[in-house]
Short mmCIF file of C-alpha atoms in Angstrom, two decimals:
data_model
loop_
_atom_site.label_atom_id
_atom_site.label_comp_id
_atom_site.label_asym_id
_atom_site.label_seq_id
_atom_site.Cartn_x
_atom_site.Cartn_y
_atom_site.Cartn_z
CA MET A 1 -7.78 66.83 5.85
CA LYS A 2 -7.48 66.79 1.85
CA LEU A 3 -5.64 70.04 1.85
CA CYS A 4 -3.24 68.29 4.66
CA LEU A 5 -2.49 65.56 2.60
CA ILE A 6 -1.73 67.18 -1.21
CA LEU A 7 0.37 69.45 0.56
CA ASN A 8 2.94 66.72 2.00
CA VAL A 9 2.81 64.95 -0.99
CA ILE A 10 3.19 68.62 -2.57
CA ASP A 11 6.23 69.38 0.03
CA PRO A 12 7.18 66.75 2.27
CA LYS A 13 9.52 68.47 4.31
CA ILE A 14 6.22 69.79 6.19
CA GLY A 15 6.11 66.61 8.58
CA GLY A 16 2.90 64.94 7.89
CA VAL A 17 -0.22 64.64 9.39
CA MET A 18 -2.02 63.68 11.84
CA ILE A 19 -5.90 62.44 11.48
CA MET A 20 -8.55 62.43 14.45
CA GLY A 21 -11.78 61.77 14.22
CA ASP A 22 -14.99 59.60 14.31
CA ARG A 23 -15.32 55.63 13.36
CA GLY A 24 -16.24 55.03 10.17
CA THR A 25 -15.77 58.74 8.25
CA GLY A 26 -13.35 57.70 5.62
CA LYS A 27 -10.09 58.33 7.46
CA SER A 28 -8.37 55.67 6.13
CA THR A 29 -10.01 55.38 2.81
CA THR A 30 -9.23 59.03 2.12
CA VAL A 31 -5.63 58.07 2.55
CA ARG A 32 -5.09 54.76 1.41
CA SER A 33 -6.83 56.31 -1.80
CA LEU A 34 -4.02 59.44 -2.13
CA VAL A 35 -1.66 56.13 -3.93
CA ASP A 36 -3.47 57.25 -6.92
CA LEU A 37 -2.27 61.06 -6.91
CA LEU A 38 1.32 59.78 -5.67
CA PRO A 39 3.47 61.38 -8.62
CA GLU A 40 6.89 59.62 -9.58
CA ILE A 41 10.43 59.75 -8.16
CA THR A 42 13.69 58.97 -10.16
CA VAL A 43 15.41 55.75 -7.53
CA VAL A 44 18.82 54.02 -8.24
CA ALA A 45 17.53 51.05 -10.13
CA GLY A 46 16.56 47.60 -7.80
CA ASP A 47 18.28 49.98 -4.74
CA PRO A 48 15.78 48.56 -1.65
CA PHE A 49 15.96 51.98 0.23
CA ASN A 50 14.50 53.96 -2.96
CA SER A 51 18.12 56.03 -3.01
CA ASP A 52 18.06 59.08 -5.11
CA PRO A 53 20.96 58.32 -7.64
CA ASP A 54 21.87 62.60 -8.20
CA ASP A 55 21.48 63.27 -3.35
CA PRO A 56 23.72 61.67 -1.46
CA GLU A 57 21.17 62.39 1.20
CA LEU A 58 19.12 59.89 0.01
CA MET A 59 21.54 56.96 -0.66
CA SER A 60 22.40 53.65 1.24
CA GLU A 61 26.29 53.27 1.76
CA GLU A 62 26.56 50.97 -0.69
CA VAL A 63 25.19 53.66 -3.45
CA ARG A 64 27.15 55.77 -2.01
CA LEU A 65 30.09 53.51 -2.44
CA LYS A 66 29.44 52.72 -6.42
CA VAL A 67 29.68 56.35 -6.47
CA GLN A 68 32.98 56.73 -4.84
CA GLN A 69 33.83 53.86 -7.11
CA ASP A 70 32.93 55.97 -10.73
CA GLN A 71 30.44 53.22 -10.96
CA PRO A 72 27.26 53.38 -13.76
CA LEU A 73 23.85 54.20 -11.93
CA PRO A 74 20.80 52.76 -14.11
CA SER A 75 18.03 54.75 -12.72
CA ALA A 76 14.20 54.30 -12.44
CA LEU A 77 11.22 55.81 -12.66
CA VAL A 78 8.77 54.69 -9.42
CA LYS A 79 5.50 55.70 -7.91
CA ILE A 80 6.20 56.76 -4.86
CA ASN A 81 5.52 54.49 -1.77
CA MET A 82 2.75 54.35 0.34
CA VAL A 83 3.40 51.70 3.44
CA ASP A 84 1.59 50.38 5.72
CA LEU A 85 2.58 49.79 9.79
CA PRO A 86 0.56 47.03 10.88
CA LEU A 87 -0.22 48.22 14.87
CA GLY A 88 0.90 44.12 15.30
CA ALA A 89 4.12 44.16 13.60
CA THR A 90 7.65 43.37 15.39
CA GLU A 91 10.65 45.44 15.74
CA ASP A 92 12.78 43.77 13.04
CA ARG A 93 9.70 44.12 10.34
CA VAL A 94 9.87 48.24 11.12
CA CYS A 95 13.84 48.43 10.76
CA GLY A 96 15.12 45.48 9.30
CA THR A 97 17.05 42.70 10.27
CA ILE A 98 20.94 41.24 9.82
CA ASP A 99 21.95 37.75 9.31
CA ILE A 100 24.20 37.19 11.71
CA GLU A 101 25.71 34.03 10.89
CA LYS A 102 25.86 35.01 7.27
CA ALA A 103 27.70 38.26 8.29
CA LEU A 104 30.57 36.30 10.54
CA THR A 105 30.37 33.20 8.77
CA GLU A 106 30.97 35.32 4.62
CA GLY A 107 32.50 38.81 6.46
CA VAL A 108 29.68 40.55 4.59
CA LYS A 109 26.56 43.07 6.30
CA ALA A 110 23.46 40.17 4.89
CA PHE A 111 20.97 43.58 5.78
CA GLU A 112 17.60 42.24 5.03
CA PRO A 113 15.66 46.05 4.60
CA GLY A 114 12.16 46.51 6.74
CA LEU A 115 9.50 48.79 6.71
CA LEU A 116 11.54 52.10 7.26
CA ALA A 117 13.76 51.42 3.88
CA LYS A 118 10.60 50.54 2.00
CA ALA A 119 8.94 53.87 3.31
CA ASN A 120 12.15 56.07 2.45
CA ARG A 121 11.14 59.35 0.08
CA GLY A 122 8.01 57.56 0.42
CA ILE A 123 4.47 57.66 2.51
CA LEU A 124 4.18 55.34 6.26
CA TYR A 125 1.17 55.10 7.45
CA VAL A 126 -0.02 54.26 10.52
CA ASP A 127 -3.77 53.26 10.90
CA GLU A 128 -4.95 53.44 14.47
CA VAL A 129 -1.84 55.01 15.19
CA ASN A 130 -3.13 55.70 19.17
CA LEU A 131 -2.52 51.89 20.05
CA LEU A 132 0.73 51.95 18.59
CA ASP A 133 3.43 50.04 20.98
CA ASP A 134 5.92 52.39 22.80
CA HIS A 135 8.58 50.34 21.16
CA LEU A 136 7.47 51.30 17.89
CA VAL A 137 6.45 54.79 18.57
CA ASP A 138 10.54 55.14 19.85
CA VAL A 139 11.34 53.80 16.25
CA LEU A 140 9.76 56.25 14.12
CA LEU A 141 10.62 59.03 16.80
CA ASP A 142 14.19 58.44 16.27
CA SER A 143 13.34 57.84 12.21
CA ALA A 144 11.40 61.17 12.02
CA ALA A 145 14.28 62.74 13.89
CA SER A 146 17.06 62.07 12.13
CA GLY A 147 15.73 60.57 8.68
CA TRP A 148 17.83 57.96 8.92
CA ASN A 149 17.05 54.36 10.50
CA THR A 150 20.41 52.63 11.97
CA VAL A 151 20.41 48.30 12.93
CA GLU A 152 22.74 47.25 15.35
CA ARG A 153 22.86 43.73 16.69
CA GLU A 154 26.33 41.66 17.76
CA GLY A 155 28.60 44.41 17.31
CA ILE A 156 27.36 44.70 13.23
CA SER A 157 25.78 48.53 13.00
CA ILE A 158 23.83 49.18 9.34
CA SER A 159 22.75 52.77 8.70
CA HIS A 160 19.87 53.43 5.69
CA PRO A 161 18.18 56.71 4.80
CA ALA A 162 14.63 56.35 6.32
CA ARG A 163 12.57 60.03 4.96
CA PHE A 164 9.11 59.88 4.95
CA ILE A 165 5.95 61.49 5.00
CA LEU A 166 4.25 59.64 8.47
CA ILE A 167 0.94 59.80 7.93
CA GLY A 168 -1.68 58.55 11.06
CA SER A 169 -5.59 58.23 11.84
CA GLY A 170 -7.31 57.32 14.60
CA ASN A 171 -10.24 57.67 17.20
CA PRO A 172 -9.27 59.99 20.27
CA GLU A 173 -11.77 57.80 22.40
CA GLU A 174 -9.94 54.22 21.23
CA GLY A 175 -6.26 55.75 23.39
CA GLU A 176 -4.52 59.31 23.10
CA LEU A 177 -1.04 59.35 21.71
CA ARG A 178 1.67 60.22 23.45
CA PRO A 179 2.90 64.14 22.84
CA GLN A 180 6.56 62.92 21.97
CA LEU A 181 5.07 61.52 18.17
CA LEU A 182 2.38 63.85 18.21
CA ASP A 183 4.66 66.57 18.34
CA ARG A 184 6.35 65.03 15.34
CA PHE A 185 3.08 65.69 13.28
CA GLY A 186 3.76 68.82 11.34
CA MET A 187 -0.21 69.20 10.61
CA HIS A 188 -3.23 67.64 12.25
CA ALA A 189 -6.77 67.27 11.25
CA GLN A 190 -9.65 66.07 12.75
CA VAL A 191 -12.68 64.87 10.91
CA THR A 192 -16.30 64.78 12.39
CA THR A 193 -19.30 62.89 10.85
CA VAL A 194 -21.50 64.44 8.21
CA LYS A 195 -24.42 66.04 9.84
CA ASP A 196 -26.29 67.05 6.41
CA ALA A 197 -28.63 64.48 5.68
CA GLU A 198 -28.48 65.70 1.74
CA LEU A 199 -24.53 64.89 2.38
CA ARG A 200 -25.31 61.59 3.81
CA VAL A 201 -27.85 60.39 1.26
CA LYS A 202 -24.88 61.76 -1.37
CA ILE A 203 -21.95 59.80 0.20
CA VAL A 204 -24.40 56.54 0.52
CA GLU A 205 -25.49 56.77 -2.74
CA GLU A 206 -21.62 57.07 -3.86
CA ARG A 207 -20.69 54.13 -2.18
CA GLY A 208 -23.84 52.15 -3.65
CA ALA A 209 -22.27 53.17 -6.57
CA PHE A 210 -19.10 52.16 -6.17
CA ASP A 211 -20.29 48.56 -4.78
CA GLN A 212 -22.37 48.19 -7.66
CA ASP A 213 -19.75 48.91 -10.22
CA PRO A 214 -16.73 49.49 -9.27
CA GLY A 215 -15.13 50.01 -12.55
CA GLU A 216 -17.19 52.33 -13.66
CA PHE A 217 -17.17 54.18 -10.65
CA ARG A 218 -13.54 55.08 -11.03
CA GLU A 219 -13.80 56.05 -14.55
CA LYS A 220 -16.18 58.10 -14.05
CA TYR A 221 -13.40 60.93 -11.48
CA LEU A 222 -10.80 59.35 -13.96
CA GLY A 223 -10.30 62.78 -15.43
CA PRO A 224 -10.99 64.83 -12.44
CA GLN A 225 -8.10 62.24 -10.76
CA SER A 226 -5.64 62.86 -13.48
CA GLU A 227 -5.84 66.38 -13.34
CA LEU A 228 -5.42 66.65 -9.77
CA GLN A 229 -2.13 64.40 -9.93
CA GLN A 230 -0.98 66.37 -12.95
CA GLN A 231 -1.36 70.23 -10.23
CA ILE A 232 0.48 67.83 -7.85
CA THR A 233 3.37 67.42 -10.26
CA GLU A 234 3.18 70.71 -11.13
CA ALA A 235 2.99 72.30 -7.62
CA ARG A 236 6.53 69.77 -6.99
CA VAL A 237 8.03 71.19 -10.18
CA ARG A 238 7.47 75.19 -8.96
CA LEU A 239 8.37 74.35 -5.03
CA PRO A 240 11.84 74.98 -5.30
CA GLY A 241 11.48 78.64 -6.43
CA VAL A 242 9.07 80.28 -4.22
CA LYS A 243 9.85 82.41 -1.72
CA ILE A 244 7.74 83.67 1.61
CA GLU A 245 8.18 86.97 1.66
CA HIS A 246 10.36 88.17 5.48
CA GLU A 247 6.70 90.30 6.50
CA LEU A 248 5.01 87.12 6.17
CA ARG A 249 7.60 84.83 7.98
CA VAL A 250 7.30 87.20 10.77
CA LYS A 251 3.94 87.42 10.99
CA ILE A 252 4.25 84.02 11.27
CA SER A 253 6.41 83.60 13.96
CA ARG A 254 4.66 86.64 15.45
CA VAL A 255 1.44 84.39 15.73
CA CYS A 256 2.98 81.40 17.14
CA ALA A 257 4.92 83.07 19.75
CA GLU A 258 1.24 85.00 20.35
CA LEU A 259 -0.45 81.54 20.42
CA ASP A 260 1.99 80.06 23.33
CA VAL A 261 3.35 77.05 20.45
CA ASP A 262 6.14 75.16 22.26
CA GLY A 263 9.04 75.20 20.49
CA LEU A 264 9.82 76.63 16.73
CA ARG A 265 8.26 73.12 14.96
CA GLY A 266 4.79 75.25 14.54
CA ASP A 267 7.19 78.14 12.84
CA ILE A 268 8.91 76.01 10.40
CA VAL A 269 5.06 73.96 9.97
CA LEU A 270 3.40 77.25 8.98
CA ASP A 271 6.62 78.61 6.89
CA GLY A 272 5.96 75.00 4.93
CA HIS A 273 2.41 74.94 4.66
CA GLU A 274 2.37 78.54 2.97
CA GLN A 275 5.19 77.47 0.29
CA GLY A 276 3.29 73.97 -0.22
CA ARG A 277 0.11 76.54 -0.38
CA GLN A 278 2.06 78.89 -3.15
CA GLY A 279 3.82 76.39 -4.67
CA ALA A 280 -0.05 74.70 -5.77
CA GLY A 281 -0.67 77.83 -7.21
CA GLY A 282 -2.62 79.75 -4.24
CA ALA A 283 -1.92 83.15 -3.01
CA PRO A 284 -0.38 83.75 0.03
CA GLY A 285 -2.37 83.11 3.41
CA PRO A 286 -1.35 81.33 5.83
CA ARG A 287 -4.66 81.71 8.14
CA ARG A 288 -5.69 77.94 7.41
CA GLY A 289 -2.36 76.85 8.08
CA VAL A 290 -2.99 78.04 11.99
CA ALA A 291 -5.89 75.41 12.51
CA GLN A 292 -4.03 72.97 10.56
CA GLY A 293 -0.96 73.25 11.82
CA HIS A 294 -1.32 73.99 15.46
CA PRO A 295 -4.44 72.06 16.76
CA HIS A 296 -2.19 69.53 19.27
CA ARG A 297 0.44 72.11 19.57
CA ASP A 298 -1.49 75.10 21.61
CA PRO A 299 -1.62 74.20 25.06
CA GLU A 300 -4.60 76.31 25.68
CA LEU A 301 -7.21 75.69 23.24
CA PRO A 302 -9.07 72.06 22.53
CA PRO A 303 -8.95 70.80 19.71
CA PRO A 304 -10.71 72.82 16.57
CA PRO A 305 -13.38 71.96 15.08
CA ALA A 306 -13.32 70.17 11.51
CA GLU A 307 -13.52 72.80 9.10
CA GLU A 308 -12.52 75.88 10.89
CA GLY A 309 -10.17 75.73 14.20
CA SER A 310 -11.62 78.63 14.25
CA ALA A 311 -10.48 80.30 17.91
CA ARG A 312 -6.59 79.21 16.41
CA VAL A 313 -7.94 81.77 13.18
CA ASP A 314 -9.33 84.34 15.15
CA ARG A 315 -6.64 84.58 17.57
CA PHE A 316 -4.42 84.24 14.17
CA GLY A 317 -5.82 87.65 13.65
CA ALA A 318 -5.22 89.36 17.12
CA ALA A 319 -2.19 88.71 17.11
CA GLY A 320 -1.00 90.50 13.52
CA GLY A 321 -1.85 88.01 10.79
CA GLY A 322 -4.66 90.40 9.66
CA GLU A 323 -6.47 88.88 6.53
CA VAL A 324 -3.35 87.94 4.57
#
């Protein structure tokens, strides 16, 4: 789970992560703790869509218009957003709303941005995603597929970039996730209750220490946390220079074909997984990516154990992945 989250922060193109598991195993706590590790990005100051001042594909219509008119774009460094999407959210809250009255009387596109605007270039987190209403699932599918959110009311249409890392968590006992949405998650992590008694005691003691003095607890881990944050930032800088060998890509695609994975998303995710790992300083080795990128795509095998996904890893070797 930790590796899946970190790799998605390093390379958002991996496509997010679905975390499924038992109640009380720290899924939501782990995801929300990611906020403290998120690096900074450059945005257009005051822009509600977190537009990139250098990339037209990540600019709102208003910012692109300013660029065309050669207007200055003041920029600012901000931390990557993590936006929670509540189960009871309305479509207007998620997509945004258009003030029709103001649009008709004043002739301007009065748009109130929603959660998708706030999540652009950031993280959109849906807890209990398997309980999300179908109409909101459709909204997420559209935005995840296109990278844009379009709101249309009474003949007025407004679009803005909505490229986000989609993170979902849930308990499979409470309901299944629609296959269309499940396939949009690049990676999958299965979390089970810890069985080792010593480790369970360690978790209880750590929780007790936090409850007794949260400030002291955070200070104890400030050093390792800062070090990990720096590693993530450096990996994001190195990522564009990482080149995956053609031979390794052939092995990845051969594995996906042998595992009878539908479509090509599996190939793309494993390629991104490998690029992110190498960007973080890891040696080439996509075997682990098979366990994290294929559990929800392999039509033959059930979800793997939380620790390994061993059946897929074994089949990876049999399909020609070898020991890389």
